[in-house]
Amino acid sequence: MGHLNRRDLGLLVLRVGTGAVLAAHGTQKLFGWFGGGGIEGTTKAMEAMGFRPGRESAVAAGLGEAGGGVLLALGLATPAAGAAAAGAMAGAVAVHAPAGFFAQGGGYEYPAFLGFVAAAIGVAGAGRYSLDHATGHVVDRPWVVATAFVGTALAAAAVVGRRAEEQAAAADAAPEPA
């Protein structure tokens, strides 16, 4: 056996750590694990945050986080996994953006970081110590990177944009304070 490649070992550590965090966060949404609200609680939260329809938004966010996280950790379909997780984090960034950047004030620092890391792994690839490598990169091709990230960017922009439009319309319809 050859010596360990530090770059590939670093990608493994980054993938597993980031994937585990994302997967845990997504399973809170999907199954109520780790003190999460499950689908019902997440549906109500999504509706309260302005994402409609709430249930579909809850499922999409949960799958993007949990599914993207598991796939990142395994290093399987890495471009699609990174894009899915980054897209889910784009929605979270939109929710936290009004509170500013830093997490201690409720800002978007943490979801932005997770999204950037997931995207970077999706673009860089999983490395040698991954299922993508073991399967000959059958689902890690350059066209998959482009398709996954363009598709996710368009979907995230549509969802976040629709939420912003609905929030603006609701603000316009609200009665003026006396």
Short mmCIF file of N, CA and C in Angstrom, two decimals:
data_model
loop_
_atom_site.label_atom_id
_atom_site.label_comp_id
_atom_site.label_asym_id
_atom_site.label_seq_id
_atom_site.Cartn_x
_atom_site.Cartn_y
_atom_site.Cartn_z
N MET A 1 0.85 -1.18 0.00
CA MET A 1 0.00 0.00 0.00
C MET A 1 0.89 1.23 0.00
N GLY A 2 0.56 2.20 -0.84
CA GLY A 2 1.33 3.44 -0.92
C GLY A 2 1.08 4.32 0.29
N HIS A 3 1.85 5.36 0.38
CA HIS A 3 1.68 6.28 1.50
C HIS A 3 0.39 7.08 1.36
N LEU A 4 -0.10 7.56 2.48
CA LEU A 4 -1.32 8.36 2.46
C LEU A 4 -1.08 9.69 1.77
N ASN A 5 -1.99 10.09 0.97
CA ASN A 5 -1.93 11.38 0.31
C ASN A 5 -2.59 12.40 1.24
N ARG A 6 -1.85 13.40 1.68
CA ARG A 6 -2.38 14.36 2.65
C ARG A 6 -3.57 15.15 2.11
N ARG A 7 -3.54 15.51 0.85
CA ARG A 7 -4.67 16.25 0.28
C ARG A 7 -5.93 15.41 0.30
N ASP A 8 -5.82 14.18 -0.11
CA ASP A 8 -6.99 13.29 -0.11
C ASP A 8 -7.45 12.97 1.30
N LEU A 9 -6.51 12.83 2.22
CA LEU A 9 -6.87 12.60 3.62
C LEU A 9 -7.58 13.84 4.20
N GLY A 10 -7.08 15.02 3.85
CA GLY A 10 -7.74 16.25 4.28
C GLY A 10 -9.14 16.37 3.72
N LEU A 11 -9.33 16.01 2.46
CA LEU A 11 -10.67 16.03 1.87
C LEU A 11 -11.59 15.04 2.58
N LEU A 12 -11.06 13.88 2.94
CA LEU A 12 -11.86 12.90 3.68
C LEU A 12 -12.33 13.48 5.01
N VAL A 13 -11.43 14.07 5.76
CA VAL A 13 -11.79 14.66 7.06
C VAL A 13 -12.81 15.78 6.87
N LEU A 14 -12.59 16.65 5.90
CA LEU A 14 -13.51 17.75 5.63
C LEU A 14 -14.88 17.24 5.20
N ARG A 15 -14.89 16.25 4.32
CA ARG A 15 -16.15 15.67 3.84
C ARG A 15 -16.93 15.03 4.96
N VAL A 16 -16.26 14.21 5.75
CA VAL A 16 -16.97 13.48 6.81
C VAL A 16 -17.48 14.45 7.87
N GLY A 17 -16.65 15.40 8.27
CA GLY A 17 -17.09 16.37 9.28
C GLY A 17 -18.24 17.23 8.80
N THR A 18 -18.10 17.80 7.63
CA THR A 18 -19.16 18.66 7.08
C THR A 18 -20.41 17.85 6.79
N GLY A 19 -20.23 16.68 6.20
CA GLY A 19 -21.37 15.82 5.89
C GLY A 19 -22.14 15.40 7.13
N ALA A 20 -21.41 15.09 8.20
CA ALA A 20 -22.08 14.69 9.45
C ALA A 20 -22.88 15.83 10.04
N VAL A 21 -22.33 17.04 10.03
CA VAL A 21 -23.06 18.20 10.55
C VAL A 21 -24.33 18.43 9.72
N LEU A 22 -24.19 18.40 8.41
CA LEU A 22 -25.35 18.62 7.54
C LEU A 22 -26.39 17.51 7.72
N ALA A 23 -25.93 16.27 7.79
CA ALA A 23 -26.86 15.15 7.94
C ALA A 23 -27.62 15.25 9.26
N ALA A 24 -26.93 15.58 10.33
CA ALA A 24 -27.60 15.73 11.63
C ALA A 24 -28.64 16.84 11.56
N HIS A 25 -28.28 17.96 10.96
CA HIS A 25 -29.21 19.08 10.86
C HIS A 25 -30.43 18.70 10.01
N GLY A 26 -30.20 17.99 8.92
CA GLY A 26 -31.31 17.57 8.06
C GLY A 26 -32.21 16.55 8.72
N THR A 27 -31.64 15.65 9.52
CA THR A 27 -32.49 14.66 10.19
C THR A 27 -33.35 15.28 11.29
N GLN A 28 -32.91 16.42 11.81
CA GLN A 28 -33.79 17.16 12.72
C GLN A 28 -35.06 17.56 11.99
N LYS A 29 -34.91 18.03 10.76
CA LYS A 29 -36.05 18.46 9.97
C LYS A 29 -36.92 17.29 9.53
N LEU A 30 -36.29 16.23 9.06
CA LEU A 30 -37.03 15.11 8.49
C LEU A 30 -37.66 14.19 9.54
N PHE A 31 -36.90 13.87 10.59
CA PHE A 31 -37.32 12.83 11.52
C PHE A 31 -37.48 13.30 12.96
N GLY A 32 -37.15 14.54 13.24
CA GLY A 32 -37.22 15.03 14.61
C GLY A 32 -36.08 14.54 15.48
N TRP A 33 -35.04 13.99 14.88
CA TRP A 33 -33.90 13.51 15.66
C TRP A 33 -33.14 14.69 16.25
N PHE A 34 -32.40 14.44 17.29
CA PHE A 34 -31.52 15.44 17.93
C PHE A 34 -32.29 16.68 18.36
N GLY A 35 -33.52 16.48 18.81
CA GLY A 35 -34.32 17.60 19.29
C GLY A 35 -34.99 18.43 18.21
N GLY A 36 -35.01 17.94 16.98
CA GLY A 36 -35.62 18.69 15.89
C GLY A 36 -37.13 18.57 15.87
N GLY A 37 -37.76 19.31 15.00
CA GLY A 37 -39.21 19.35 14.92
C GLY A 37 -39.84 18.30 14.03
N GLY A 38 -39.03 17.53 13.31
CA GLY A 38 -39.60 16.58 12.36
C GLY A 38 -40.29 17.32 11.23
N ILE A 39 -40.92 16.56 10.36
CA ILE A 39 -41.58 17.17 9.20
C ILE A 39 -42.69 18.14 9.62
N GLU A 40 -43.49 17.75 10.59
CA GLU A 40 -44.61 18.62 10.99
C GLU A 40 -44.11 19.93 11.58
N GLY A 41 -43.17 19.85 12.51
CA GLY A 41 -42.62 21.06 13.11
C GLY A 41 -41.87 21.92 12.10
N THR A 42 -41.13 21.25 11.21
CA THR A 42 -40.38 21.99 10.19
C THR A 42 -41.33 22.63 9.18
N THR A 43 -42.43 21.94 8.87
CA THR A 43 -43.43 22.52 7.97
C THR A 43 -43.97 23.83 8.55
N LYS A 44 -44.33 23.81 9.83
CA LYS A 44 -44.83 25.04 10.48
C LYS A 44 -43.77 26.13 10.49
N ALA A 45 -42.53 25.74 10.77
CA ALA A 45 -41.44 26.72 10.79
C ALA A 45 -41.21 27.30 9.40
N MET A 46 -41.25 26.47 8.38
CA MET A 46 -41.04 26.95 7.00
C MET A 46 -42.14 27.93 6.61
N GLU A 47 -43.37 27.61 6.97
CA GLU A 47 -44.47 28.52 6.66
C GLU A 47 -44.31 29.84 7.40
N ALA A 48 -43.89 29.77 8.67
CA ALA A 48 -43.69 30.99 9.46
C ALA A 48 -42.56 31.84 8.88
N MET A 49 -41.57 31.19 8.25
CA MET A 49 -40.45 31.92 7.65
C MET A 49 -40.78 32.41 6.24
N GLY A 50 -41.96 32.06 5.74
CA GLY A 50 -42.38 32.55 4.44
C GLY A 50 -42.12 31.61 3.28
N PHE A 51 -41.74 30.37 3.55
CA PHE A 51 -41.53 29.40 2.48
C PHE A 51 -42.82 28.64 2.24
N ARG A 52 -43.35 28.74 1.00
CA ARG A 52 -44.59 28.08 0.66
C ARG A 52 -44.40 27.29 -0.63
N PRO A 53 -44.97 26.11 -0.70
CA PRO A 53 -45.70 25.41 0.35
C PRO A 53 -44.74 24.89 1.43
N GLY A 54 -45.21 24.95 2.66
CA GLY A 54 -44.37 24.64 3.81
C GLY A 54 -43.87 23.21 3.85
N ARG A 55 -44.75 22.26 3.60
CA ARG A 55 -44.33 20.84 3.69
C ARG A 55 -43.28 20.52 2.63
N GLU A 56 -43.51 20.93 1.41
CA GLU A 56 -42.55 20.66 0.34
C GLU A 56 -41.23 21.36 0.63
N SER A 57 -41.29 22.55 1.19
CA SER A 57 -40.07 23.27 1.56
C SER A 57 -39.32 22.54 2.66
N ALA A 58 -40.06 22.01 3.63
CA ALA A 58 -39.45 21.26 4.73
C ALA A 58 -38.76 20.00 4.21
N VAL A 59 -39.43 19.28 3.33
CA VAL A 59 -38.85 18.06 2.76
C VAL A 59 -37.62 18.40 1.93
N ALA A 60 -37.72 19.43 1.10
CA ALA A 60 -36.58 19.81 0.26
C ALA A 60 -35.37 20.23 1.11
N ALA A 61 -35.61 21.03 2.14
CA ALA A 61 -34.51 21.46 3.01
C ALA A 61 -33.92 20.27 3.75
N GLY A 62 -34.77 19.41 4.27
CA GLY A 62 -34.28 18.23 4.99
C GLY A 62 -33.50 17.29 4.11
N LEU A 63 -34.00 17.05 2.90
CA LEU A 63 -33.29 16.16 1.99
C LEU A 63 -31.99 16.78 1.49
N GLY A 64 -32.00 18.09 1.23
CA GLY A 64 -30.78 18.76 0.80
C GLY A 64 -29.69 18.66 1.86
N GLU A 65 -30.10 18.84 3.12
CA GLU A 65 -29.13 18.78 4.21
C GLU A 65 -28.75 17.33 4.55
N ALA A 66 -29.75 16.49 4.84
CA ALA A 66 -29.45 15.11 5.25
C ALA A 66 -28.88 14.30 4.10
N GLY A 67 -29.55 14.34 2.96
CA GLY A 67 -29.07 13.57 1.82
C GLY A 67 -27.75 14.09 1.30
N GLY A 68 -27.65 15.40 1.14
CA GLY A 68 -26.38 15.98 0.71
C GLY A 68 -25.27 15.69 1.69
N GLY A 69 -25.58 15.75 2.99
CA GLY A 69 -24.57 15.48 4.01
C GLY A 69 -24.08 14.05 3.98
N VAL A 70 -25.00 13.10 3.89
CA VAL A 70 -24.60 11.68 3.84
C VAL A 70 -23.76 11.42 2.60
N LEU A 71 -24.20 11.93 1.46
CA LEU A 71 -23.45 11.71 0.23
C LEU A 71 -22.07 12.37 0.28
N LEU A 72 -21.99 13.57 0.86
CA LEU A 72 -20.68 14.21 1.03
C LEU A 72 -19.77 13.36 1.90
N ALA A 73 -20.29 12.89 3.03
CA ALA A 73 -19.48 12.08 3.94
C ALA A 73 -18.96 10.82 3.24
N LEU A 74 -19.80 10.21 2.42
CA LEU A 74 -19.40 9.01 1.70
C LEU A 74 -18.52 9.32 0.49
N GLY A 75 -18.57 10.56 0.03
CA GLY A 75 -17.87 10.89 -1.19
C GLY A 75 -18.51 10.25 -2.40
N LEU A 76 -19.83 10.27 -2.45
CA LEU A 76 -20.59 9.67 -3.53
C LEU A 76 -21.45 10.73 -4.20
N ALA A 77 -21.39 10.80 -5.52
CA ALA A 77 -22.11 11.84 -6.27
C ALA A 77 -21.78 13.21 -5.68
N THR A 78 -20.50 13.41 -5.44
CA THR A 78 -20.04 14.59 -4.70
C THR A 78 -20.49 15.91 -5.31
N PRO A 79 -20.46 16.11 -6.62
CA PRO A 79 -20.93 17.40 -7.15
C PRO A 79 -22.41 17.65 -6.82
N ALA A 80 -23.25 16.64 -6.99
CA ALA A 80 -24.67 16.80 -6.69
C ALA A 80 -24.89 16.98 -5.20
N ALA A 81 -24.14 16.25 -4.38
CA ALA A 81 -24.26 16.37 -2.92
C ALA A 81 -23.87 17.77 -2.46
N GLY A 82 -22.75 18.26 -2.95
CA GLY A 82 -22.31 19.61 -2.58
C GLY A 82 -23.28 20.67 -3.04
N ALA A 83 -23.81 20.51 -4.24
CA ALA A 83 -24.77 21.49 -4.76
C ALA A 83 -26.07 21.45 -3.96
N ALA A 84 -26.55 20.27 -3.63
CA ALA A 84 -27.79 20.16 -2.86
C ALA A 84 -27.65 20.80 -1.49
N ALA A 85 -26.55 20.50 -0.82
CA ALA A 85 -26.32 21.08 0.51
C ALA A 85 -26.15 22.59 0.42
N ALA A 86 -25.43 23.06 -0.57
CA ALA A 86 -25.23 24.50 -0.74
C ALA A 86 -26.56 25.20 -1.04
N GLY A 87 -27.41 24.57 -1.83
CA GLY A 87 -28.72 25.14 -2.12
C GLY A 87 -29.59 25.24 -0.88
N ALA A 88 -29.57 24.20 -0.06
CA ALA A 88 -30.32 24.24 1.19
C ALA A 88 -29.80 25.35 2.10
N MET A 89 -28.50 25.52 2.13
CA MET A 89 -27.91 26.57 2.97
C MET A 89 -28.20 27.96 2.42
N ALA A 90 -28.41 28.08 1.12
CA ALA A 90 -28.79 29.38 0.55
C ALA A 90 -30.14 29.83 1.11
N GLY A 91 -31.05 28.88 1.27
CA GLY A 91 -32.34 29.22 1.89
C GLY A 91 -32.17 29.66 3.33
N ALA A 92 -31.29 28.98 4.07
CA ALA A 92 -31.04 29.35 5.46
C ALA A 92 -30.38 30.72 5.56
N VAL A 93 -29.47 31.01 4.63
CA VAL A 93 -28.84 32.33 4.61
C VAL A 93 -29.89 33.41 4.40
N ALA A 94 -30.84 33.17 3.51
CA ALA A 94 -31.89 34.16 3.26
C ALA A 94 -32.70 34.44 4.51
N VAL A 95 -32.95 33.41 5.31
CA VAL A 95 -33.72 33.57 6.54
C VAL A 95 -32.94 34.38 7.57
N HIS A 96 -31.65 34.10 7.68
CA HIS A 96 -30.82 34.74 8.72
C HIS A 96 -30.23 36.09 8.29
N ALA A 97 -30.27 36.42 7.02
CA ALA A 97 -29.64 37.65 6.52
C ALA A 97 -30.10 38.92 7.21
N PRO A 98 -31.39 39.08 7.53
CA PRO A 98 -31.80 40.33 8.19
C PRO A 98 -31.11 40.57 9.54
N ALA A 99 -30.61 39.51 10.16
CA ALA A 99 -29.94 39.65 11.47
C ALA A 99 -28.46 39.97 11.32
N GLY A 100 -27.98 40.15 10.09
CA GLY A 100 -26.58 40.46 9.89
C GLY A 100 -25.75 39.21 9.69
N PHE A 101 -24.43 39.39 9.75
CA PHE A 101 -23.52 38.31 9.44
C PHE A 101 -23.28 37.34 10.59
N PHE A 102 -22.98 37.85 11.77
CA PHE A 102 -22.47 37.00 12.84
C PHE A 102 -23.55 36.15 13.50
N ALA A 103 -23.20 34.89 13.76
CA ALA A 103 -24.13 33.91 14.31
C ALA A 103 -24.62 34.30 15.69
N GLN A 104 -23.78 34.92 16.51
CA GLN A 104 -24.23 35.25 17.87
C GLN A 104 -25.38 36.24 17.88
N GLY A 105 -25.57 36.96 16.79
CA GLY A 105 -26.71 37.85 16.67
C GLY A 105 -27.83 37.26 15.84
N GLY A 106 -27.75 35.96 15.55
CA GLY A 106 -28.77 35.31 14.72
C GLY A 106 -28.50 35.42 13.24
N GLY A 107 -27.29 35.83 12.88
CA GLY A 107 -26.95 36.07 11.48
C GLY A 107 -26.66 34.81 10.68
N TYR A 108 -26.23 35.02 9.47
CA TYR A 108 -26.09 33.95 8.49
C TYR A 108 -24.69 33.34 8.41
N GLU A 109 -23.81 33.68 9.31
CA GLU A 109 -22.43 33.20 9.29
C GLU A 109 -22.34 31.67 9.17
N TYR A 110 -23.04 30.94 10.03
CA TYR A 110 -22.93 29.49 10.07
C TYR A 110 -23.51 28.81 8.82
N PRO A 111 -24.74 29.12 8.39
CA PRO A 111 -25.22 28.47 7.17
C PRO A 111 -24.40 28.86 5.94
N ALA A 112 -23.88 30.09 5.91
CA ALA A 112 -23.04 30.48 4.78
C ALA A 112 -21.77 29.63 4.76
N PHE A 113 -21.17 29.45 5.93
CA PHE A 113 -19.95 28.64 6.00
C PHE A 113 -20.22 27.20 5.54
N LEU A 114 -21.28 26.59 6.05
CA LEU A 114 -21.61 25.23 5.62
C LEU A 114 -21.87 25.16 4.12
N GLY A 115 -22.57 26.14 3.59
CA GLY A 115 -22.85 26.17 2.16
C GLY A 115 -21.59 26.31 1.32
N PHE A 116 -20.69 27.20 1.73
CA PHE A 116 -19.44 27.38 0.98
C PHE A 116 -18.57 26.13 1.04
N VAL A 117 -18.50 25.49 2.21
CA VAL A 117 -17.69 24.28 2.33
C VAL A 117 -18.29 23.16 1.47
N ALA A 118 -19.60 22.99 1.53
CA ALA A 118 -20.24 21.95 0.72
C ALA A 118 -20.02 22.22 -0.77
N ALA A 119 -20.15 23.47 -1.18
CA ALA A 119 -19.93 23.82 -2.58
C ALA A 119 -18.48 23.56 -2.99
N ALA A 120 -17.54 23.93 -2.13
CA ALA A 120 -16.13 23.73 -2.44
C ALA A 120 -15.81 22.24 -2.61
N ILE A 121 -16.36 21.42 -1.74
CA ILE A 121 -16.13 19.97 -1.86
C ILE A 121 -16.76 19.46 -3.15
N GLY A 122 -17.96 19.94 -3.46
CA GLY A 122 -18.62 19.52 -4.69
C GLY A 122 -17.83 19.87 -5.93
N VAL A 123 -17.19 21.03 -5.92
CA VAL A 123 -16.38 21.46 -7.07
C VAL A 123 -15.03 20.74 -7.09
N ALA A 124 -14.38 20.62 -5.93
CA ALA A 124 -13.05 20.01 -5.86
C ALA A 124 -13.08 18.51 -6.09
N GLY A 125 -14.17 17.89 -5.69
CA GLY A 125 -14.26 16.44 -5.77
C GLY A 125 -13.93 15.82 -4.43
N ALA A 126 -14.27 14.55 -4.29
CA ALA A 126 -14.18 13.87 -3.01
C ALA A 126 -12.78 13.38 -2.67
N GLY A 127 -11.92 13.27 -3.65
CA GLY A 127 -10.59 12.74 -3.40
C GLY A 127 -10.52 11.23 -3.54
N ARG A 128 -9.35 10.72 -3.29
CA ARG A 128 -9.06 9.30 -3.50
C ARG A 128 -9.79 8.40 -2.51
N TYR A 129 -10.02 8.88 -1.29
CA TYR A 129 -10.64 8.06 -0.25
C TYR A 129 -12.14 8.29 -0.24
N SER A 130 -12.80 7.82 -1.30
CA SER A 130 -14.23 8.10 -1.47
C SER A 130 -14.88 7.01 -2.30
N LEU A 131 -16.20 6.97 -2.24
CA LEU A 131 -16.94 6.05 -3.10
C LEU A 131 -16.91 6.51 -4.56
N ASP A 132 -16.82 7.81 -4.79
CA ASP A 132 -16.68 8.27 -6.17
C ASP A 132 -15.42 7.67 -6.80
N HIS A 133 -14.32 7.72 -6.07
CA HIS A 133 -13.06 7.15 -6.59
C HIS A 133 -13.20 5.64 -6.78
N ALA A 134 -13.80 4.97 -5.80
CA ALA A 134 -13.94 3.52 -5.86
C ALA A 134 -14.82 3.06 -7.02
N THR A 135 -15.77 3.89 -7.44
CA THR A 135 -16.67 3.54 -8.54
C THR A 135 -16.21 4.12 -9.88
N GLY A 136 -14.98 4.61 -9.94
CA GLY A 136 -14.48 5.15 -11.20
C GLY A 136 -15.11 6.47 -11.58
N HIS A 137 -15.61 7.19 -10.61
CA HIS A 137 -16.19 8.53 -10.82
C HIS A 137 -17.36 8.52 -11.80
N VAL A 138 -18.18 7.48 -11.73
CA VAL A 138 -19.31 7.39 -12.66
C VAL A 138 -20.34 8.50 -12.44
N VAL A 139 -20.45 9.01 -11.21
CA VAL A 139 -21.38 10.12 -10.96
C VAL A 139 -20.63 11.37 -10.50
N ASP A 140 -19.40 11.48 -10.94
CA ASP A 140 -18.57 12.64 -10.63
C ASP A 140 -17.83 13.05 -11.90
N ARG A 141 -18.60 13.56 -12.83
CA ARG A 141 -18.07 13.99 -14.12
C ARG A 141 -18.18 15.51 -14.22
N PRO A 142 -17.38 16.12 -15.07
CA PRO A 142 -17.47 17.60 -15.21
C PRO A 142 -18.88 18.10 -15.54
N TRP A 143 -19.60 17.37 -16.39
CA TRP A 143 -20.94 17.83 -16.74
C TRP A 143 -21.88 17.75 -15.54
N VAL A 144 -21.62 16.80 -14.61
CA VAL A 144 -22.44 16.69 -13.40
C VAL A 144 -22.21 17.90 -12.51
N VAL A 145 -20.96 18.35 -12.41
CA VAL A 145 -20.65 19.54 -11.61
C VAL A 145 -21.44 20.73 -12.14
N ALA A 146 -21.33 20.96 -13.45
CA ALA A 146 -22.02 22.11 -14.05
C ALA A 146 -23.53 21.99 -13.91
N THR A 147 -24.08 20.84 -14.22
CA THR A 147 -25.53 20.65 -14.15
C THR A 147 -26.04 20.80 -12.72
N ALA A 148 -25.35 20.19 -11.77
CA ALA A 148 -25.79 20.23 -10.37
C ALA A 148 -25.77 21.66 -9.83
N PHE A 149 -24.70 22.38 -10.07
CA PHE A 149 -24.61 23.72 -9.50
C PHE A 149 -25.50 24.73 -10.22
N VAL A 150 -25.63 24.63 -11.53
CA VAL A 150 -26.54 25.53 -12.24
C VAL A 150 -27.98 25.24 -11.84
N GLY A 151 -28.35 23.96 -11.80
CA GLY A 151 -29.72 23.60 -11.40
C GLY A 151 -30.04 24.04 -9.99
N THR A 152 -29.11 23.81 -9.07
CA THR A 152 -29.34 24.20 -7.68
C THR A 152 -29.40 25.72 -7.54
N ALA A 153 -28.54 26.42 -8.24
CA ALA A 153 -28.56 27.89 -8.17
C ALA A 153 -29.88 28.44 -8.68
N LEU A 154 -30.37 27.89 -9.78
CA LEU A 154 -31.66 28.36 -10.32
C LEU A 154 -32.80 28.05 -9.36
N ALA A 155 -32.80 26.83 -8.81
CA ALA A 155 -33.87 26.46 -7.87
C ALA A 155 -33.82 27.31 -6.61
N ALA A 156 -32.63 27.50 -6.05
CA ALA A 156 -32.50 28.32 -4.83
C ALA A 156 -32.92 29.75 -5.10
N ALA A 157 -32.52 30.29 -6.23
CA ALA A 157 -32.89 31.67 -6.57
C ALA A 157 -34.41 31.80 -6.71
N ALA A 158 -35.04 30.80 -7.32
CA ALA A 158 -36.50 30.84 -7.48
C ALA A 158 -37.20 30.78 -6.13
N VAL A 159 -36.78 29.87 -5.26
CA VAL A 159 -37.43 29.71 -3.96
C VAL A 159 -37.20 30.93 -3.08
N VAL A 160 -35.96 31.38 -3.00
CA VAL A 160 -35.64 32.55 -2.17
C VAL A 160 -36.29 33.80 -2.74
N GLY A 161 -36.30 33.91 -4.07
CA GLY A 161 -36.94 35.07 -4.71
C GLY A 161 -38.44 35.11 -4.48
N ARG A 162 -39.10 33.96 -4.59
CA ARG A 162 -40.54 33.89 -4.34
C ARG A 162 -40.85 34.27 -2.89
N ARG A 163 -40.03 33.79 -1.95
CA ARG A 163 -40.21 34.13 -0.54
C ARG A 163 -40.08 35.64 -0.35
N ALA A 164 -39.07 36.24 -0.96
CA ALA A 164 -38.86 37.68 -0.83
C ALA A 164 -40.03 38.48 -1.41
N GLU A 165 -40.55 38.03 -2.54
CA GLU A 165 -41.70 38.70 -3.15
C GLU A 165 -42.93 38.61 -2.26
N GLU A 166 -43.17 37.42 -1.68
CA GLU A 166 -44.32 37.25 -0.80
C GLU A 166 -44.18 38.08 0.47
N GLN A 167 -42.97 38.16 1.00
CA GLN A 167 -42.75 38.97 2.19
C GLN A 167 -42.95 40.46 1.89
N ALA A 168 -42.49 40.89 0.73
CA ALA A 168 -42.66 42.30 0.34
C ALA A 168 -44.15 42.62 0.15
N ALA A 169 -44.88 41.70 -0.49
CA ALA A 169 -46.32 41.90 -0.69
C ALA A 169 -47.06 41.95 0.65
N ALA A 170 -46.67 41.07 1.57
CA ALA A 170 -47.30 41.07 2.89
C ALA A 170 -46.99 42.35 3.65
N ALA A 171 -45.78 42.86 3.51
CA ALA A 171 -45.41 44.10 4.17
C ALA A 171 -46.18 45.28 3.59
N ASP A 172 -46.39 45.27 2.27
CA ASP A 172 -47.16 46.33 1.61
C ASP A 172 -48.64 46.30 2.02
N ALA A 173 -49.15 45.09 2.25
CA ALA A 173 -50.56 44.94 2.60
C ALA A 173 -50.83 45.18 4.08
N ALA A 174 -49.79 45.20 4.89
CA ALA A 174 -49.98 45.40 6.34
C ALA A 174 -50.45 46.81 6.61
N PRO A 175 -51.35 46.97 7.60
CA PRO A 175 -51.84 48.31 7.90
C PRO A 175 -50.71 49.19 8.48
N GLU A 176 -50.80 50.45 8.18
CA GLU A 176 -49.82 51.43 8.68
C GLU A 176 -49.96 51.55 10.19
N PRO A 177 -48.84 51.61 10.91
CA PRO A 177 -48.94 51.80 12.37
C PRO A 177 -49.52 53.17 12.70
N ALA A 178 -50.29 53.20 13.76
CA ALA A 178 -50.96 54.46 14.13
C ALA A 178 -50.03 55.39 14.86
#
